[in-house]
Short mmCIF file of C-alpha atoms and ligand atoms in Angstrom, two decimals:
data_model
loop_
_atom_site.label_atom_id
_atom_site.label_comp_id
_atom_site.label_asym_id
_atom_site.label_seq_id
_atom_site.Cartn_x
_atom_site.Cartn_y
_atom_site.Cartn_z
CA MET A 883 -43.97 19.26 19.77
CA SER A 884 -42.92 20.37 16.52
CA PRO A 885 -40.15 22.02 15.52
CA GLN A 886 -39.81 25.79 16.56
CA SER A 887 -39.79 28.72 14.09
CA SER A 888 -36.82 30.86 14.92
CA VAL A 889 -33.11 28.80 14.19
CA LEU A 890 -31.56 28.00 16.98
CA SER A 891 -27.82 28.22 17.43
CA PRO A 892 -25.78 25.04 17.76
CA GLN A 893 -24.42 27.13 21.07
CA GLU A 894 -27.97 27.10 22.49
CA ILE A 895 -28.78 23.25 22.00
CA ASP A 896 -28.28 21.53 25.82
CA LEU A 897 -27.16 18.15 24.49
CA LYS A 898 -26.54 16.77 27.88
CA ILE A 899 -28.01 13.48 28.81
CA GLU A 900 -28.80 10.93 31.96
CA LEU A 901 -27.52 7.62 30.60
CA CYS A 902 -28.58 4.91 34.09
CA GLY A 903 -28.58 7.17 35.95
CA ILE A 904 -24.43 8.50 34.81
CA PRO A 905 -24.93 12.23 33.55
CA LEU A 906 -22.96 12.64 30.32
CA ALA A 907 -22.04 15.96 28.68
CA HIS A 908 -23.52 14.38 25.59
CA PRO A 909 -25.29 11.43 24.09
CA VAL A 910 -22.12 10.71 21.64
CA LEU A 911 -20.45 6.99 22.68
CA ASN A 912 -18.17 5.02 21.04
CA GLY A 913 -18.56 1.38 19.66
CA SER A 914 -16.71 -1.77 21.79
CA GLY A 915 -13.46 -2.15 20.34
CA THR A 916 -13.48 1.02 17.74
CA PHE A 917 -11.33 2.98 19.49
CA ASP A 918 -7.92 2.29 21.37
CA ALA A 919 -8.20 4.91 24.55
CA ILE A 920 -5.00 3.54 25.82
CA ALA A 921 -2.77 4.01 22.35
CA ALA A 922 -4.17 7.29 22.04
CA LYS A 923 -3.47 8.94 25.17
CA ARG A 924 0.40 7.55 24.16
CA ALA A 925 0.01 9.60 20.57
CA PHE A 926 -1.52 12.76 21.83
CA GLY A 927 -1.18 12.89 25.69
CA ASP A 928 -2.54 15.93 27.37
CA GLN A 929 -4.28 17.12 24.14
CA LEU A 930 -6.72 13.61 24.44
CA ALA A 931 -7.56 14.38 27.87
CA GLU A 932 -8.58 17.87 26.88
CA ARG A 933 -10.52 16.94 23.86
CA PHE A 934 -11.88 13.59 24.64
CA PRO A 935 -14.55 13.23 21.76
CA PHE A 936 -16.62 10.38 23.71
CA ALA A 937 -19.03 11.24 26.97
CA ALA A 938 -18.56 7.64 28.05
CA PHE A 939 -15.50 5.22 27.27
CA VAL A 940 -16.85 1.48 25.77
CA SER A 941 -14.13 -0.74 26.51
CA LYS A 942 -12.91 -3.79 24.07
CA THR A 943 -14.41 -6.25 25.31
CA ILE A 944 -12.58 -8.68 27.80
CA THR A 945 -12.57 -12.55 28.07
CA PRO A 946 -11.90 -14.24 31.71
CA GLU A 947 -8.43 -15.26 29.93
CA PRO A 948 -6.50 -13.74 27.39
CA ARG A 949 -7.68 -14.86 23.89
CA ALA A 950 -4.90 -14.23 20.79
CA GLY A 951 -7.57 -13.50 18.57
CA ASN A 952 -8.26 -14.82 15.04
CA PRO A 953 -5.23 -15.58 12.30
CA PRO A 954 -4.63 -12.77 9.46
CA PRO A 955 -6.15 -11.52 7.20
CA ARG A 956 -8.66 -9.54 9.84
CA LEU A 957 -9.83 -7.10 7.77
CA TRP A 958 -11.63 -6.57 4.80
CA GLU A 959 -13.10 -3.02 2.71
CA THR A 960 -16.43 -3.23 1.04
CA PRO A 961 -17.58 -0.02 -0.58
CA SER A 962 -19.28 2.39 2.34
CA GLY A 963 -18.46 -0.56 4.90
CA MET A 964 -15.34 -2.49 6.57
CA ILE A 965 -15.61 -6.55 7.43
CA ASN A 966 -13.68 -7.36 10.47
CA SER A 967 -12.49 -10.66 11.70
CA ILE A 968 -10.51 -9.79 15.18
CA GLY A 969 -11.74 -12.26 17.18
CA LEU A 970 -11.74 -11.04 21.02
CA PRO A 971 -7.80 -10.83 21.26
CA ASN A 972 -7.13 -9.50 24.47
CA LYS A 973 -5.26 -9.43 27.57
CA GLY A 974 -8.09 -11.48 29.66
CA LEU A 975 -9.42 -10.87 32.95
CA GLU A 976 -6.42 -10.41 35.06
CA GLY A 977 -4.52 -8.40 32.74
CA PHE A 978 -7.12 -6.16 32.26
CA LEU A 979 -7.54 -5.24 35.68
CA SER A 980 -4.01 -4.93 36.71
CA ALA A 981 -2.43 -3.09 33.22
CA ASP A 982 -5.64 -1.38 31.08
CA LEU A 983 -8.47 -0.64 34.06
CA PRO A 984 -5.82 2.08 36.09
CA GLU A 985 -5.46 3.96 32.42
CA LEU A 986 -9.12 3.96 31.38
CA ALA A 987 -10.36 4.73 34.92
CA ALA A 988 -8.24 7.86 34.27
CA LEU A 989 -9.79 9.19 31.55
CA PRO A 990 -11.89 12.14 31.64
CA VAL A 991 -15.35 10.40 31.30
CA PRO A 992 -17.35 7.64 32.95
CA LEU A 993 -16.10 3.87 31.95
CA ILE A 994 -18.32 0.78 30.28
CA VAL A 995 -16.30 -2.07 30.61
CA SER A 996 -17.47 -4.93 27.95
CA VAL A 997 -17.64 -8.14 28.95
CA MET A 998 -17.99 -11.62 26.83
CA GLY A 999 -18.43 -15.02 28.39
CA LYS A 1000 -19.35 -18.38 26.79
CA ALA A 1001 -21.28 -19.74 30.20
CA HIS A 1002 -22.86 -17.83 32.97
CA GLU A 1003 -20.36 -18.90 35.02
CA GLU A 1004 -17.36 -16.84 32.93
CA PHE A 1005 -19.69 -13.84 32.52
CA SER A 1006 -20.35 -14.11 36.50
CA ARG A 1007 -16.22 -14.04 37.39
CA LEU A 1008 -15.83 -11.33 35.10
CA LEU A 1009 -19.08 -9.44 36.63
CA ALA A 1010 -17.36 -10.18 40.07
CA GLY A 1011 -13.88 -9.17 38.31
CA VAL A 1012 -14.94 -5.34 36.84
CA ALA A 1013 -18.05 -4.49 38.54
CA GLY A 1014 -16.69 -3.74 42.52
CA GLU A 1015 -14.24 -1.35 41.06
CA ASP A 1016 -14.75 2.44 41.86
CA GLY A 1017 -13.38 2.80 38.19
CA VAL A 1018 -16.27 0.97 36.23
CA ASP A 1019 -19.37 2.98 35.91
CA ALA A 1020 -21.88 0.68 34.26
CA ILE A 1021 -20.67 -3.07 32.38
CA GLU A 1022 -21.72 -4.14 28.82
CA LEU A 1023 -22.72 -7.54 28.06
CA ASN A 1024 -21.62 -8.56 24.88
CA VAL A 1025 -23.82 -11.22 24.38
CA SER A 1026 -23.11 -10.65 20.04
CA CYS A 1027 -19.55 -11.10 18.65
CA PRO A 1028 -20.02 -12.68 15.60
CA ASN A 1029 -16.07 -13.78 15.79
CA VAL A 1030 -16.30 -16.47 18.07
CA GLU A 1031 -18.36 -19.41 17.94
CA SER A 1032 -19.54 -19.70 21.38
CA GLY A 1033 -20.26 -15.79 21.83
CA LEU A 1034 -23.34 -15.69 19.76
CA ILE A 1035 -26.20 -18.33 21.12
CA VAL A 1036 -27.21 -16.00 24.15
CA GLY A 1037 -27.59 -13.07 22.11
CA GLU A 1038 -30.09 -15.30 19.77
CA GLU A 1039 -32.50 -16.29 22.24
CA PRO A 1040 -34.66 -14.54 24.38
CA ALA A 1041 -34.89 -17.42 26.64
CA GLU A 1042 -30.91 -17.34 27.43
CA THR A 1043 -31.10 -13.62 27.48
CA LEU A 1044 -32.83 -14.11 29.89
CA ALA A 1045 -31.63 -16.60 32.12
CA LEU A 1046 -28.62 -14.62 31.70
CA LEU A 1047 -29.28 -11.42 32.91
CA ARG A 1048 -31.13 -13.68 36.02
CA ALA A 1049 -27.75 -15.00 36.98
CA LEU A 1050 -26.11 -11.59 36.68
CA ARG A 1051 -28.59 -9.47 37.56
CA PRO A 1052 -28.06 -10.09 41.62
CA LEU A 1053 -24.49 -9.28 41.57
CA THR A 1054 -24.44 -5.54 40.71
CA THR A 1055 -25.78 -2.67 40.67
CA LYS A 1056 -24.18 -0.72 38.47
CA PRO A 1057 -26.03 -0.73 35.20
CA LEU A 1058 -25.88 -3.13 32.84
CA ILE A 1059 -25.91 -2.65 29.37
CA VAL A 1060 -26.86 -5.75 27.15
CA LYS A 1061 -25.15 -5.94 23.27
CA LEU A 1062 -27.42 -7.06 21.19
CA THR A 1063 -26.76 -8.74 17.53
CA PRO A 1064 -28.26 -7.61 14.47
CA ASN A 1065 -28.21 -11.33 13.21
CA VAL A 1066 -31.62 -12.70 14.29
CA ALA A 1067 -34.94 -11.61 12.62
CA ASP A 1068 -36.10 -10.19 15.91
CA PRO A 1069 -34.19 -8.16 18.16
CA ALA A 1070 -36.66 -6.55 20.11
CA ARG A 1071 -37.51 -10.28 21.04
CA VAL A 1072 -34.25 -10.67 22.51
CA ALA A 1073 -34.23 -6.63 23.86
CA VAL A 1074 -37.83 -7.56 25.96
CA ALA A 1075 -35.80 -10.55 27.18
CA ALA A 1076 -33.17 -8.49 28.31
CA GLN A 1077 -35.53 -6.19 30.06
CA GLU A 1078 -37.63 -8.43 32.17
CA GLY A 1079 -33.94 -9.96 33.22
CA GLY A 1080 -32.98 -6.45 34.70
CA ALA A 1081 -31.16 -5.06 32.06
CA ASP A 1082 -31.01 -1.48 32.42
CA ALA A 1083 -29.91 -0.25 28.53
CA VAL A 1084 -29.56 -2.36 25.38
CA SER A 1085 -27.10 -1.32 22.46
CA LEU A 1086 -27.48 -1.70 19.22
CA ILE A 1087 -26.40 -3.01 16.57
CA ASN A 1088 -23.15 -5.03 16.49
CA THR A 1089 -21.94 -6.20 13.09
CA LEU A 1090 -23.46 -7.77 10.60
CA LYS A 1091 -22.54 -11.76 9.53
CA ALA A 1092 -20.45 -11.43 6.52
CA THR A 1093 -17.82 -12.83 4.25
CA ALA A 1094 -15.56 -11.74 1.50
CA VAL A 1095 -13.89 -13.64 -1.44
CA ASP A 1096 -9.82 -13.45 -2.03
CA PRO A 1097 -10.03 -12.22 -5.62
CA GLY A 1098 -6.49 -13.59 -6.19
CA THR A 1099 -7.03 -17.52 -5.06
CA LEU A 1100 -11.08 -17.25 -5.01
CA GLU A 1101 -10.90 -19.01 -1.39
CA PRO A 1102 -11.70 -16.76 1.59
CA TRP A 1103 -10.04 -13.77 2.52
CA LEU A 1104 -10.22 -13.50 6.36
CA GLY A 1105 -8.35 -15.63 8.27
CA ALA A 1106 -11.13 -17.64 9.93
CA GLY A 1107 -13.52 -17.56 7.12
CA ARG A 1108 -15.73 -14.93 7.87
CA GLY A 1109 -16.46 -11.83 10.24
CA GLY A 1110 -18.74 -8.94 10.54
CA LEU A 1111 -19.69 -5.75 8.80
CA SER A 1112 -20.43 -2.38 10.09
CA GLY A 1113 -19.92 1.03 8.95
CA PRO A 1114 -22.57 3.44 6.66
CA ALA A 1115 -23.51 0.19 4.24
CA VAL A 1116 -25.16 -0.89 7.55
CA ARG A 1117 -27.10 2.30 8.78
CA PRO A 1118 -30.52 1.42 7.78
CA VAL A 1119 -30.46 -1.69 9.12
CA ALA A 1120 -29.22 -0.42 12.35
CA LEU A 1121 -31.71 2.33 12.08
CA GLU A 1122 -34.56 -0.25 11.41
CA GLN A 1123 -33.35 -2.62 14.12
CA VAL A 1124 -32.96 0.50 16.54
CA ARG A 1125 -36.43 1.63 15.96
CA ALA A 1126 -38.16 -1.97 16.47
CA VAL A 1127 -36.37 -2.29 19.53
CA ALA A 1128 -36.89 1.03 20.79
CA ALA A 1129 -40.58 0.23 20.43
CA ALA A 1130 -40.20 -2.51 22.37
CA VAL A 1131 -38.92 -1.80 25.41
CA SER A 1132 -38.80 1.27 27.94
CA ILE A 1133 -35.34 1.12 28.97
CA PRO A 1134 -32.83 3.04 27.20
CA VAL A 1135 -31.64 2.31 23.70
CA ILE A 1136 -28.17 3.06 22.34
CA GLY A 1137 -27.59 3.25 18.73
CA MET A 1138 -24.84 2.51 16.15
CA GLY A 1139 -24.20 1.43 12.96
CA GLY A 1140 -22.59 3.70 10.62
CA ILE A 1141 -23.40 6.60 11.85
CA ALA A 1142 -20.62 8.76 10.57
CA ASP A 1143 -21.91 12.31 11.19
CA GLY A 1144 -24.56 14.80 13.20
CA ALA A 1145 -27.55 13.94 10.01
CA GLY A 1146 -26.84 10.61 10.80
CA ALA A 1147 -26.98 10.84 14.63
CA LEU A 1148 -29.98 12.96 14.34
CA ASP A 1149 -31.85 9.93 12.89
CA PHE A 1150 -31.17 7.33 15.63
CA ILE A 1151 -32.43 9.87 18.33
CA ALA A 1152 -35.34 10.10 15.98
CA ALA A 1153 -35.92 6.48 15.67
CA GLY A 1154 -35.48 6.35 19.71
CA ALA A 1155 -32.41 6.03 20.67
CA ALA A 1156 -31.96 7.59 23.92
CA ALA A 1157 -27.32 7.68 22.85
CA ILE A 1158 -25.38 7.02 19.99
CA ALA A 1159 -22.42 5.23 19.24
CA VAL A 1160 -19.23 6.24 16.63
CA GLY A 1161 -17.60 2.93 15.62
CA THR A 1162 -16.16 2.15 12.34
CA GLU A 1163 -15.69 6.01 11.49
CA ASN A 1164 -12.94 6.27 14.58
CA PHE A 1165 -11.03 4.29 12.25
CA ARG A 1166 -10.68 6.70 9.62
CA ASP A 1167 -10.60 9.44 12.14
CA PRO A 1168 -10.00 9.30 15.59
CA ALA A 1169 -11.42 12.42 16.23
CA ALA A 1170 -14.49 11.77 14.10
CA ALA A 1171 -16.99 11.84 17.60
CA HIS A 1172 -16.32 15.32 18.62
CA ARG A 1173 -17.19 15.87 14.88
CA VAL A 1174 -20.10 14.15 15.19
CA ARG A 1175 -21.18 15.70 18.23
CA GLU A 1176 -20.61 19.50 16.82
CA GLU A 1177 -22.82 18.41 13.74
CA LEU A 1178 -25.00 16.63 15.95
CA ALA A 1179 -26.09 19.82 17.68
CA SER A 1180 -26.30 22.39 14.08
CA ALA A 1181 -28.38 19.27 12.69
CA LEU A 1182 -30.74 19.65 15.72
CA ALA A 1183 -30.57 23.38 15.59
CA ASN A 1184 -31.01 23.38 11.80
CA SER A 1185 -34.33 21.89 12.60
CA GLY A 1186 -35.75 24.13 14.65
CA PHE A 1187 -35.64 21.59 17.28
CA ALA A 1188 -34.33 22.93 21.04
CA SER A 1189 -33.73 19.33 22.93
CA LEU A 1190 -32.78 16.31 21.56
CA SER A 1191 -35.87 14.98 23.48
CA ALA A 1192 -38.37 16.88 21.51
CA VAL A 1193 -36.74 14.65 18.33
CA ARG A 1194 -36.29 11.56 20.85
CA GLY A 1195 -39.37 9.10 19.08
CA ARG A 1196 -40.40 11.30 16.10
CA ALA A 1197 -39.62 8.43 13.29
CA ASN A 1198 -40.96 5.99 15.72
CA PRO A 1199 -44.77 6.03 15.67
CA ASP A 1200 -45.12 2.48 17.40
CA GLN A 1201 -43.04 3.81 20.42
CA LYS A 1202 -44.81 3.29 23.43
CA GLY A 1203 -44.80 6.84 24.99
CA LEU A 1204 -41.54 8.65 24.80
CA GLN A 1205 -39.28 8.39 27.78
CA THR A 1206 -36.88 11.05 28.96
CA MET A 1207 -33.00 10.92 28.54
CA ASP A 1208 -32.94 8.03 31.75
CA GLY A 1209 -35.74 6.25 30.53
CA ALA A 1210 -39.10 6.44 32.52
CA SER A 1211 -41.63 7.61 30.48
CA VAL A 1212 -43.24 10.86 30.22
O1 RRO B 2163 -13.04 -8.95 18.25
C1 RRO B 2163 -13.87 -8.69 17.32
O2 RRO B 2163 -14.19 -9.82 16.86
C2 RRO B 2163 -15.29 -8.50 17.34
C3 RRO B 2163 -16.62 -8.20 18.69
BR1 RRO B 2163 -16.03 -9.08 20.24
C4 RRO B 2163 -17.60 -7.74 18.36
O3 RRO B 2163 -18.43 -7.54 19.50
N1 RRO B 2163 -17.75 -7.49 17.30
C5 RRO B 2163 -17.21 -7.61 16.04
O4 RRO B 2163 -17.62 -7.22 14.77
N2 RRO B 2163 -15.89 -8.06 16.27
#
């Protein structure tokens, strides 16, 4: 389909999508761990629910047991980016279920819970704990954290990813989203393995392995020595990985990596993403995703395309057959 000759107004643009069977008002999600919805609720009260910036909320990744996270410093700013070495601090499964889930389930949008285990048994335990909860709409399997030694192997190896999905898929009918690492030569091979194992969607990118040097001591700046790079600095890398993954799978792809405005979001849709997520930009402006959504509608209207599906995959000539927003082929 070609751009329409008459320019539409942003109000005429319908941004609704269906992701893994979940209807969403628009395609803008958050990257896991980049927005503390519980703290935001305390700070902004009812205003947050009235103007919630995301169409679905992805929780900070949880592990079976509580974790303190990495020693400080945990952050380093780079030109157009940020390195984090947070180290997955969280309350553990029990703490999440009792303290956080009731608050997150009360948000005005669907909830995607992000989980990470060191082995199949830990992932199974997490899934058993969260998947049965009414307030949980989908589960994101984080196989890509750069800041936990044991977190990366599953997501680096297609065979390991397939084996994990084969173990987890029978445990729930809720959508399983696999969060892919960018720190491999060919993320599309891992995405194909995730799809073969029954994943309902993939999301990418997590952060790129990175480090920073303390200018005073010339020793590592970050307490844990290294971390993961995010922000606009990674956007072209993320865009290419999203394009390559979308060309290789038929399940929906949630694209992220340095998206800070509507034009950037539209690029990811054109590369084949079904939905996009805002991450690092949330730290600068907690309402950024709201602006990204408005700008996305304007960018789409200005481009002369009437819908997201008209744009989706246009910058991805390798994509095997464009997909509808819920992943079916057209
Ligand atoms: O907590 C972290 O350090 C972290 C996680 Br779980 C992740 O998935 N990605 C990242 O950059 N940091």
